Amino acid sequence: MQLAINRVMGVLSPSVATLIEEARRGSIRAIGRILTLLEEPDQTSLSILQHIYRYSRGAQVIGVTGIPGAGKSTLVGKIIGEFRRRGYRVAVVAIDPSSPLTRGSLMGDRLRMQEHATDPGVFIRSLPTRGLKGGLSVAALAAIEAFDAFGYDKIIVETVGVGQSEVDVMHAAHTIVVVTMPGAGDDIQALKAGVMEIGDIYVVNKSDKPEARQTYEYLSFALEKEEVGREAPGWTPRLLKTSAVMGQGIKELVDTIEEHHRFIHKTGLAAKKVVERRALLAKLIVESIIARYVDEAFGGLVERIVKAIEGNEPLPNIVMEALREAAKRLYEDVRSGTDGGSKANIPGCS
Amino acid sequence: MSSLPSSSRGRGRRIKVLVAKMGLDGHDRGAKVVARALRDAGFEVIYTGLRQTPEQVAYAAVQEDVDVVGVSLLSGAHFPLMRRLIAKLKELGAEDIPVVLGGTIPVIDVEPLKKMGVREVFLPGTSLKEIIETIRRLAEERRARGETLAVSASRERGQGD
């Protein structure tokens, strides 16, 4: 079994321990490597998570979401600039879709933020959605933990916000900024069931366009009627206008993000969010690990399953057989490393 | 049968490539065609846009932890720009990331560029297939050289604030 989860989680390989030390001293090379190691749950990623938790400094996680083309990346680029002027270190997780066919991806969010590329106080990382069950969420949530541990004060997660895993990621954020644009007014109705109901702050970007007022009023009305916006006693969702390209409204937006940050600290919501975020990460890691056993069980049973289906065997029989096979493999690995070289012990289960 | 989940773990990380334009060169059709072809070959591609400095490209490569950096240049300034890029990668402890170059490069410049550290130069007329295969090979070679993680990290001199 390749999925080797060491019994002693406290043991880091020397190279990974060095890497963490380098990352804590601000080496972007080391941080970049650690983020790669955290992308998929395995022994190494779990040992890294185990070690970096103690360095967590309670960074504000800001989710930026909204319809494609609303100008999210450009806006994030401007928000980075304003945060930097205020002395914060900023990390960005930019999520772009993968092709479901080739699983390849072409990620261009970063393009709009490249002016900050050489600023040592800014770290931008692109993540493809990968089309994997929970795969994106694990990588993104683990990246948040890493940035938090390595001294970034503001962590911005940018995503289109459609699909379950992207919504998961958004729920890990302290502050959610929903970005829309003029002309998208009618779409708000369609969006309501999705990202429109999770925002703490709403932004009409491209406000230099003539239709901006209409969209603003439409949203303003919807907010008043409490048709949109995340529920949090004591916080009324805010509505702002920006023009990222012209650099307008950015200061006010960042002021509001900061105001929300103070609000969640005052009400204890911030700590609660961190607990939720980590519980979610733990759950997603377990799901991702179990999914591998399911894959493996099916792999091992391929011929048998095909034969059974061709022979018109009832589906529940096949389901039960695959389930038993997956559970057996999982149990064997969890119980204790009996498979020779790769010992797989999930702590607490052995 | 093929529609059933495969038994192979085959979960290996996708090959990650940075496609970059540097300097005063506004022509990115070629870079975009290559970026798209790499995506269709199943790679994770990051495109950083036009008129980047070599330093911006190096920082992006390191933050994204890519396997290969591919540069497109049509301006004729390949010597100074590639020199700066390779120097910056080294300064950031990332000299193990192979750099390849494509564009209007005179044949006589190929050898000096390779001496400078450019791993491969794709001249006009190179097929997409050849570019994809070369990048795949360089990425796999680098990964096969293995867990150079700490080694390269400890050599790093570029530090944050």
Coordinates of C-alpha atoms in Angstrom, one line a residue:
Chain A
M1 CA 0.0 0.0 0.0
Q2 CA 1.5 3.3 -1.0
L3 CA -0.7 5.2 1.4
A4 CA 1.7 5.1 4.3
I5 CA 0.5 7.1 7.2
N6 CA 3.2 6.8 9.8
R7 CA 2.3 5.7 13.3
V8 CA 4.6 8.3 14.8
M9 CA 3.3 11.5 13.2
G10 CA 5.8 13.5 15.1
V11 CA 8.6 12.2 13.0
L12 CA 9.5 14.5 10.1
S13 CA 11.9 13.4 7.5
P14 CA 15.1 15.6 7.9
S15 CA 14.6 17.2 4.5
V16 CA 11.0 18.2 5.3
A17 CA 12.1 19.6 8.7
T18 CA 14.7 21.7 7.0
L19 CA 12.2 22.9 4.5
I20 CA 9.8 24.0 7.3
E21 CA 12.6 25.9 9.0
E22 CA 13.6 27.6 5.8
A23 CA 9.9 28.5 5.1
R24 CA 9.6 30.0 8.6
R25 CA 12.6 32.2 7.9
G26 CA 10.7 33.5 4.8
S27 CA 12.3 31.4 2.0
I28 CA 9.8 31.5 -0.8
R29 CA 11.5 28.5 -2.4
A30 CA 10.8 26.4 0.7
I31 CA 7.2 27.7 1.0
G32 CA 6.6 26.9 -2.7
R33 CA 7.9 23.3 -2.2
I34 CA 5.8 22.8 1.0
L35 CA 2.7 23.9 -0.9
T36 CA 3.4 21.2 -3.5
L37 CA 3.9 18.6 -0.8
L38 CA 0.5 19.6 0.8
E39 CA -1.4 19.2 -2.4
E40 CA -2.3 15.6 -1.8
P41 CA -2.9 13.9 1.5
D42 CA -0.2 11.4 2.4
Q43 CA 2.3 10.8 5.1
T44 CA 4.5 13.8 4.2
S45 CA 1.6 16.2 4.0
L46 CA 0.1 15.0 7.3
S47 CA 3.4 15.3 9.1
I48 CA 3.8 18.9 7.7
L49 CA 0.4 19.9 8.9
Q50 CA 1.1 18.3 12.3
H51 CA 4.2 20.5 12.7
I52 CA 3.1 23.8 11.3
Y53 CA -0.1 24.1 13.4
R54 CA 1.8 25.4 16.3
Y55 CA 3.0 28.4 14.3
S56 CA -0.4 29.5 13.3
R57 CA -0.9 33.2 13.9
G58 CA -4.6 33.6 13.1
A59 CA -4.4 35.2 9.7
Q60 CA -7.6 36.7 8.2
V61 CA -8.8 34.4 5.4
I62 CA -10.7 36.4 2.7
G63 CA -12.7 34.6 0.1
V64 CA -13.2 36.5 -3.2
T65 CA -15.8 34.9 -5.4
G66 CA -18.2 35.9 -8.2
I67 CA -19.2 35.4 -11.8
P68 CA -16.5 34.9 -14.4
G69 CA -15.4 38.1 -16.0
A70 CA -16.4 40.3 -13.0
G71 CA -12.8 41.3 -12.6
K72 CA -12.0 39.2 -9.5
S73 CA -8.3 38.8 -10.3
T74 CA -7.7 42.4 -11.1
L75 CA -9.5 43.4 -7.9
V76 CA -7.4 41.0 -5.9
G77 CA -4.3 42.6 -7.4
K78 CA -5.5 46.0 -6.1
I79 CA -6.5 44.6 -2.7
I80 CA -2.9 43.2 -2.4
G81 CA -1.5 46.6 -3.1
E82 CA -3.7 48.3 -0.5
F83 CA -2.9 45.6 2.1
R84 CA 0.8 46.1 1.4
R85 CA 0.5 49.8 1.9
R86 CA -1.0 49.0 5.3
G87 CA 2.0 46.8 6.2
Y88 CA 0.4 43.4 5.9
R89 CA 2.0 40.3 4.3
V90 CA -0.4 38.9 1.8
A91 CA -0.8 35.4 0.3
V92 CA -3.2 34.5 -2.5
V93 CA -4.6 31.1 -3.5
A94 CA -6.0 31.6 -7.0
I95 CA -8.2 28.8 -8.2
D96 CA -8.8 28.1 -11.9
P97 CA -10.7 25.3 -13.6
S98 CA -9.1 22.2 -15.0
S99 CA -10.3 20.5 -18.2
P100 CA -12.5 17.6 -17.2
L101 CA -11.2 15.7 -20.3
T102 CA -7.4 16.0 -20.1
R103 CA -7.2 17.2 -16.5
G104 CA -4.9 19.8 -17.8
S105 CA -5.4 23.5 -16.9
L106 CA -4.4 26.9 -18.1
M107 CA -4.2 29.3 -15.2
G108 CA -4.2 33.0 -15.8
D109 CA -5.4 34.6 -12.6
R110 CA -1.9 35.3 -11.6
L111 CA -1.4 37.4 -14.7
R112 CA -3.4 40.3 -13.2
M113 CA -1.4 40.2 -10.0
Q114 CA 2.1 39.9 -11.4
E115 CA 3.0 43.5 -10.5
H116 CA 3.4 42.1 -7.0
A117 CA 5.4 39.1 -8.0
T118 CA 8.8 40.3 -6.8
D119 CA 7.4 41.8 -3.5
P120 CA 8.8 39.5 -0.8
G121 CA 5.7 40.2 1.3
V122 CA 3.4 38.7 -1.3
F123 CA 3.0 35.1 -2.2
I124 CA 0.7 34.0 -5.1
R125 CA -0.1 30.4 -5.7
S126 CA -2.4 29.0 -8.5
L127 CA -4.5 25.9 -7.9
P128 CA -6.4 24.0 -10.6
T129 CA -9.7 22.5 -9.7
R130 CA -8.5 19.1 -10.9
G131 CA -12.0 17.6 -11.1
L132 CA -11.2 15.4 -8.1
K133 CA -13.5 14.7 -5.3
G134 CA -12.5 17.2 -2.7
G135 CA -9.1 17.4 -4.3
L136 CA -9.2 21.1 -4.7
S137 CA -10.5 21.8 -1.2
V138 CA -7.8 19.7 0.5
A139 CA -5.0 21.5 -1.4
A140 CA -6.6 25.0 -0.9
L141 CA -7.3 24.5 2.8
A142 CA -3.9 23.0 3.4
A143 CA -2.3 26.0 1.6
I144 CA -4.3 28.3 4.0
E145 CA -2.8 26.5 7.0
A146 CA 0.7 26.8 5.5
F147 CA 0.4 30.6 4.8
D148 CA -1.0 31.1 8.2
A149 CA 1.9 29.3 9.8
F150 CA 4.5 31.1 7.7
G151 CA 3.6 34.6 8.7
Y152 CA 1.1 35.9 6.2
D153 CA -1.5 38.3 7.8
K154 CA -4.0 38.2 5.0
I155 CA -4.8 35.2 2.9
I156 CA -7.0 35.8 -0.1
V157 CA -8.7 32.8 -1.8
E158 CA -10.0 33.6 -5.3
T159 CA -12.5 31.3 -7.0
V160 CA -15.4 31.3 -9.4
G161 CA -17.4 29.8 -6.6
V162 CA -19.4 27.2 -8.5
G163 CA -19.3 23.5 -7.5
Q164 CA -19.3 21.9 -4.1
S165 CA -15.6 22.0 -3.5
E166 CA -15.4 25.7 -4.3
V167 CA -18.2 26.4 -1.9
D168 CA -16.4 24.3 0.7
V169 CA -13.4 26.5 0.2
M170 CA -15.5 29.6 0.6
H171 CA -16.8 28.4 3.9
A172 CA -13.3 28.2 5.2
A173 CA -13.0 32.0 4.8
H174 CA -13.5 34.5 7.6
T175 CA -14.7 37.1 5.2
I176 CA -16.4 36.5 1.9
V177 CA -16.4 39.1 -0.8
V178 CA -18.8 38.5 -3.7
V179 CA -17.9 40.4 -6.8
T180 CA -20.4 41.2 -9.6
M181 CA -20.4 43.6 -12.5
P182 CA -22.8 45.9 -14.4
G183 CA -25.1 44.2 -16.7
A184 CA -25.2 41.1 -14.5
G185 CA -28.2 42.4 -12.7
D186 CA -30.7 39.9 -14.0
D187 CA -28.2 37.1 -13.4
I188 CA -28.3 37.9 -9.7
Q189 CA -31.6 36.1 -9.5
A190 CA -30.0 33.0 -10.9
L191 CA -27.0 33.3 -8.7
K192 CA -29.0 33.8 -5.5
A193 CA -29.0 30.1 -4.6
G194 CA -25.3 29.9 -5.0
V195 CA -22.6 32.4 -4.0
M196 CA -25.1 35.3 -3.5
E197 CA -26.3 34.0 -0.2
I198 CA -22.8 33.7 1.4
G199 CA -21.4 37.2 1.1
D200 CA -20.3 39.5 3.9
I201 CA -19.4 42.2 1.4
Y202 CA -20.8 42.7 -2.0
V203 CA -18.9 44.5 -4.7
V204 CA -20.1 46.0 -8.0
N205 CA -16.9 46.1 -9.9
K206 CA -16.4 48.0 -13.2
S207 CA -18.4 50.8 -11.6
D208 CA -17.1 53.2 -14.3
K209 CA -19.6 51.6 -16.7
P210 CA -22.9 53.3 -17.2
E211 CA -25.1 50.3 -16.1
A212 CA -23.3 50.2 -12.8
R213 CA -26.0 52.2 -11.0
Q214 CA -28.7 49.9 -12.0
T215 CA -26.8 46.8 -10.8
Y216 CA -26.0 48.6 -7.6
E217 CA -29.6 49.5 -6.9
Y218 CA -30.8 46.0 -7.8
L219 CA -28.3 44.5 -5.3
S220 CA -29.1 47.2 -2.7
F221 CA -32.7 46.2 -2.9
A222 CA -32.0 42.5 -2.6
L223 CA -29.8 43.1 0.4
E224 CA -32.4 45.2 2.1
K225 CA -35.0 42.5 1.5
E226 CA -32.4 40.1 3.0
E227 CA -32.6 38.0 -0.1
V228 CA -28.9 37.8 -0.3
G229 CA -26.1 37.9 2.2
R230 CA -24.6 35.6 4.8
E231 CA -26.4 35.5 8.2
A232 CA -24.4 36.8 11.1
P233 CA -26.1 38.6 13.9
G234 CA -24.5 42.0 14.2
W235 CA -23.2 42.3 10.7
T236 CA -25.3 43.7 7.8
P237 CA -23.8 42.7 4.5
R238 CA -22.2 45.7 2.9
L239 CA -22.5 46.9 -0.7
L240 CA -19.6 48.7 -2.4
K241 CA -18.7 50.0 -5.8
T242 CA -15.2 49.6 -7.2
S243 CA -13.4 50.0 -10.5
A244 CA -10.4 47.8 -10.1
V245 CA -8.9 48.9 -13.4
M246 CA -9.2 52.6 -12.4
G247 CA -8.2 51.9 -8.9
Q248 CA -11.4 53.4 -7.5
G249 CA -13.1 52.2 -4.3
I250 CA -10.2 50.0 -3.3
K251 CA -9.4 51.8 -0.1
E252 CA -13.1 51.7 1.0
L253 CA -13.2 48.0 0.2
V254 CA -10.1 47.2 2.2
D255 CA -11.5 49.4 5.0
T256 CA -14.6 47.2 5.0
I257 CA -12.7 44.0 4.9
E258 CA -10.7 45.2 8.0
E259 CA -13.9 46.3 9.7
H260 CA -15.3 42.8 9.2
H261 CA -12.1 41.4 10.6
R262 CA -12.5 43.5 13.8
F263 CA -16.2 42.4 13.9
I264 CA -15.5 38.7 13.8
H265 CA -12.7 39.1 16.5
K266 CA -15.0 41.0 18.8
T267 CA -17.8 38.4 18.5
G268 CA -15.5 35.4 18.7
L269 CA -16.6 34.3 15.2
A270 CA -13.0 34.3 14.0
A271 CA -11.9 31.5 16.3
K272 CA -15.0 29.6 15.5
K273 CA -14.3 29.9 11.8
V274 CA -10.8 28.5 12.3
V275 CA -12.2 25.5 14.1
E276 CA -14.7 24.9 11.3
R277 CA -12.0 25.3 8.7
R278 CA -9.8 22.7 10.3
A279 CA -12.6 20.3 11.0
L280 CA -13.5 20.6 7.3
L281 CA -9.9 19.9 6.3
A282 CA -9.7 16.9 8.5
K283 CA -12.9 15.5 7.1
L284 CA -11.8 16.2 3.5
I285 CA -8.5 14.4 4.1
V286 CA -10.3 11.4 5.4
E287 CA -12.7 11.4 2.5
S288 CA -9.8 11.7 0.1
I289 CA -8.0 8.8 1.7
I290 CA -11.1 6.6 1.7
A291 CA -11.7 7.4 -1.9
R292 CA -8.4 5.9 -2.8
Y293 CA -9.3 2.6 -1.2
V294 CA -12.6 2.7 -3.2
D295 CA -10.6 3.2 -6.4
E296 CA -8.3 0.4 -5.5
A297 CA -11.0 -2.0 -4.6
F298 CA -12.7 -1.3 -8.0
G299 CA -9.4 -1.7 -9.7
G300 CA -8.8 -5.1 -8.1
L301 CA -12.3 -6.2 -9.0
V302 CA -12.6 -4.9 -12.5
E303 CA -12.9 -8.2 -14.4
R304 CA -15.2 -9.7 -11.7
I305 CA -17.5 -6.6 -11.8
V306 CA -17.7 -6.6 -15.6
K307 CA -18.5 -10.3 -15.7
A308 CA -21.1 -9.8 -13.0
I309 CA -22.8 -7.0 -14.8
E310 CA -22.7 -8.8 -18.1
G311 CA -24.3 -11.8 -16.3
N312 CA -27.1 -9.6 -15.1
E313 CA -26.2 -10.0 -11.5
P314 CA -28.1 -7.5 -9.3
L315 CA -26.2 -4.3 -8.7
P316 CA -26.5 -4.4 -4.9
N317 CA -24.4 -7.6 -4.9
I318 CA -21.6 -5.8 -6.7
V319 CA -21.9 -2.8 -4.5
M320 CA -21.6 -4.9 -1.4
E321 CA -18.7 -6.8 -2.8
A322 CA -16.8 -3.7 -3.7
L323 CA -17.6 -2.1 -0.3
R324 CA -16.3 -5.2 1.5
E325 CA -13.2 -5.1 -0.5
A326 CA -12.5 -1.4 0.1
A327 CA -13.3 -1.8 3.8
K328 CA -11.0 -4.8 4.0
R329 CA -8.1 -2.9 2.4
L330 CA -8.7 0.1 4.6
Y331 CA -8.9 -1.9 7.7
E332 CA -5.8 -3.9 7.0
D333 CA -3.8 -0.7 6.5
V334 CA -5.2 1.1 9.5
R335 CA -4.9 -1.8 11.9
S336 CA -1.1 -1.8 11.7
G337 CA 1.5 -2.0 9.1
T338 CA 1.5 -5.7 8.2
D339 CA 2.4 -5.1 4.6
G340 CA 6.2 -5.0 5.1
G341 CA 7.8 -1.9 3.9
S342 CA 5.1 0.7 3.9
K343 CA 3.6 0.8 7.4
A344 CA 0.3 2.5 7.4
N345 CA -1.1 3.4 10.8
I346 CA -3.6 6.1 11.2
P347 CA -3.2 7.4 14.7
G348 CA -6.1 6.7 17.0
C349 CA -7.3 3.8 15.0
S350 CA -4.7 1.2 15.7
Chain B
M1 CA -14.0 -2.1 -19.0
S2 CA -12.1 1.1 -19.6
S3 CA -14.9 3.2 -18.1
L4 CA -14.4 1.5 -14.7
P5 CA -12.0 3.2 -12.2
S6 CA -8.5 2.1 -12.9
S7 CA -6.6 0.3 -10.3
S8 CA -3.4 2.2 -10.9
R9 CA -3.0 4.9 -8.3
G10 CA -1.9 7.1 -11.2
R11 CA -2.3 10.0 -8.9
G12 CA 1.1 11.4 -9.7
R13 CA 1.2 15.2 -9.7
R14 CA 0.5 16.7 -13.1
I15 CA 3.5 18.3 -14.7
K16 CA 3.4 22.0 -13.9
V17 CA 4.8 24.5 -16.4
L18 CA 5.2 28.3 -16.4
V19 CA 4.8 30.0 -19.8
A20 CA 6.3 33.4 -19.9
K21 CA 7.0 36.4 -22.1
M22 CA 9.7 38.8 -21.0
G23 CA 10.8 42.3 -22.0
L24 CA 9.4 44.6 -24.6
D25 CA 7.7 42.1 -26.8
G26 CA 4.0 42.3 -27.3
H27 CA 3.5 39.2 -29.4
D28 CA 2.0 36.4 -27.4
R29 CA 0.2 34.4 -30.0
G30 CA 3.0 31.8 -30.0
A31 CA 3.2 31.6 -26.3
K32 CA -0.6 31.1 -26.0
V33 CA -0.7 28.4 -28.7
V34 CA 2.0 26.5 -26.8
A35 CA 0.3 27.1 -23.5
R36 CA -2.9 25.7 -24.8
A37 CA -1.2 22.7 -26.4
L38 CA 0.5 21.9 -23.0
R39 CA -2.8 22.2 -21.3
D40 CA -4.4 19.8 -23.8
A41 CA -1.5 17.4 -23.1
G42 CA -2.7 17.3 -19.5
F43 CA -0.2 19.8 -18.0
E44 CA -1.0 22.4 -15.4
V45 CA 0.1 25.6 -17.2
I46 CA 0.5 29.0 -15.6
Y47 CA 0.7 32.0 -18.0
T48 CA 2.1 35.2 -16.5
G49 CA 1.3 37.6 -19.4
L50 CA 3.2 40.1 -21.4
R51 CA 6.2 42.3 -20.7
Q52 CA 7.4 40.6 -17.5
T53 CA 10.8 41.2 -16.1
P54 CA 13.0 38.2 -15.7
E55 CA 12.8 38.7 -11.9
Q56 CA 8.9 38.5 -12.0
V57 CA 9.1 35.3 -14.0
A58 CA 11.6 33.8 -11.6
Y59 CA 9.6 34.7 -8.5
A60 CA 6.4 33.2 -10.2
A61 CA 8.3 30.0 -11.0
V62 CA 9.4 29.6 -7.4
Q63 CA 6.1 30.5 -5.8
E64 CA 4.3 28.1 -8.1
D65 CA 7.0 25.4 -7.7
V66 CA 6.8 24.6 -11.4
D67 CA 8.7 21.7 -13.1
V68 CA 9.8 23.7 -16.2
V69 CA 9.9 27.4 -17.2
G70 CA 9.1 28.0 -20.9
V71 CA 10.0 31.4 -22.3
S72 CA 8.9 32.9 -25.6
L73 CA 11.0 35.6 -27.1
L74 CA 10.6 37.4 -30.4
S75 CA 12.4 40.6 -29.5
G76 CA 16.0 39.6 -30.1
A77 CA 16.9 40.4 -26.5
H78 CA 17.3 36.8 -25.5
F79 CA 20.8 37.0 -24.2
P80 CA 20.4 39.6 -21.5
L81 CA 16.9 38.5 -20.5
M82 CA 17.7 34.8 -20.2
R83 CA 20.9 35.6 -18.4
R84 CA 18.9 37.6 -15.8
L85 CA 16.3 34.9 -15.5
I86 CA 18.7 32.1 -14.9
A87 CA 20.7 34.2 -12.4
K88 CA 17.5 35.1 -10.5
L89 CA 16.4 31.5 -10.3
K90 CA 19.8 30.6 -9.0
E91 CA 19.6 33.4 -6.4
L92 CA 16.2 32.0 -5.3
G93 CA 17.7 28.5 -4.9
A94 CA 15.8 27.2 -7.9
E95 CA 18.5 26.5 -10.4
D96 CA 17.1 22.9 -10.6
I97 CA 14.1 24.2 -12.5
P98 CA 14.9 23.7 -16.2
V99 CA 14.4 26.7 -18.5
V100 CA 13.5 26.3 -22.1
L101 CA 13.2 29.0 -24.8
G102 CA 11.3 29.4 -28.0
G103 CA 10.9 32.1 -30.6
T104 CA 12.9 33.8 -33.3
I105 CA 16.4 32.8 -32.1
P106 CA 19.2 32.8 -34.6
V107 CA 20.8 29.4 -35.0
I108 CA 24.2 30.6 -34.1
D109 CA 22.9 31.8 -30.7
V110 CA 21.6 28.3 -29.7
E111 CA 24.9 27.0 -28.4
P112 CA 25.9 30.1 -26.4
L113 CA 22.3 30.1 -24.8
K114 CA 22.8 26.5 -23.8
K115 CA 26.1 27.2 -22.3
M116 CA 24.4 29.9 -20.3
G117 CA 22.1 27.3 -18.9
V118 CA 19.1 27.3 -21.2
R119 CA 18.2 23.6 -21.4
E120 CA 16.5 23.6 -24.8
V121 CA 15.9 26.1 -27.6
F122 CA 12.9 25.6 -29.9
L123 CA 13.5 27.3 -33.2
P124 CA 10.7 28.4 -35.6
G125 CA 9.1 25.4 -37.1
T126 CA 9.4 23.2 -34.1
S127 CA 6.3 21.0 -33.8
L128 CA 4.1 21.3 -30.7
K129 CA 4.6 17.5 -30.2
E130 CA 8.3 18.0 -29.9
I131 CA 7.9 20.9 -27.4
I132 CA 5.5 18.8 -25.3
E133 CA 7.7 15.8 -25.3
T134 CA 10.8 17.8 -24.5
I135 CA 9.1 19.5 -21.6
R136 CA 7.7 16.2 -20.3
R137 CA 11.2 14.7 -20.4
L138 CA 12.8 17.6 -18.6
A139 CA 10.1 17.6 -15.9
E140 CA 10.4 13.8 -15.4
E141 CA 14.2 14.0 -15.3
R142 CA 14.0 16.6 -12.6
R143 CA 11.5 14.7 -10.6
A144 CA 13.6 11.5 -11.0
R145 CA 16.6 13.3 -9.6
G146 CA 14.3 13.1 -6.7
E147 CA 13.9 14.6 -3.3
T148 CA 16.3 17.4 -3.7
L149 CA 13.9 19.4 -1.6
A150 CA 16.0 20.5 1.3
V151 CA 19.2 20.6 -0.6
S152 CA 17.9 23.2 -3.0
A153 CA 16.0 25.1 -0.2
S154 CA 19.1 25.4 2.0
R155 CA 21.0 26.9 -0.8
E156 CA 18.5 29.7 -1.1
R157 CA 19.6 33.2 -0.5
G158 CA 16.4 35.0 -1.5
Q159 CA 14.5 35.8 1.7
G160 CA 11.3 37.4 2.5
D161 CA 10.8 40.4 4.7

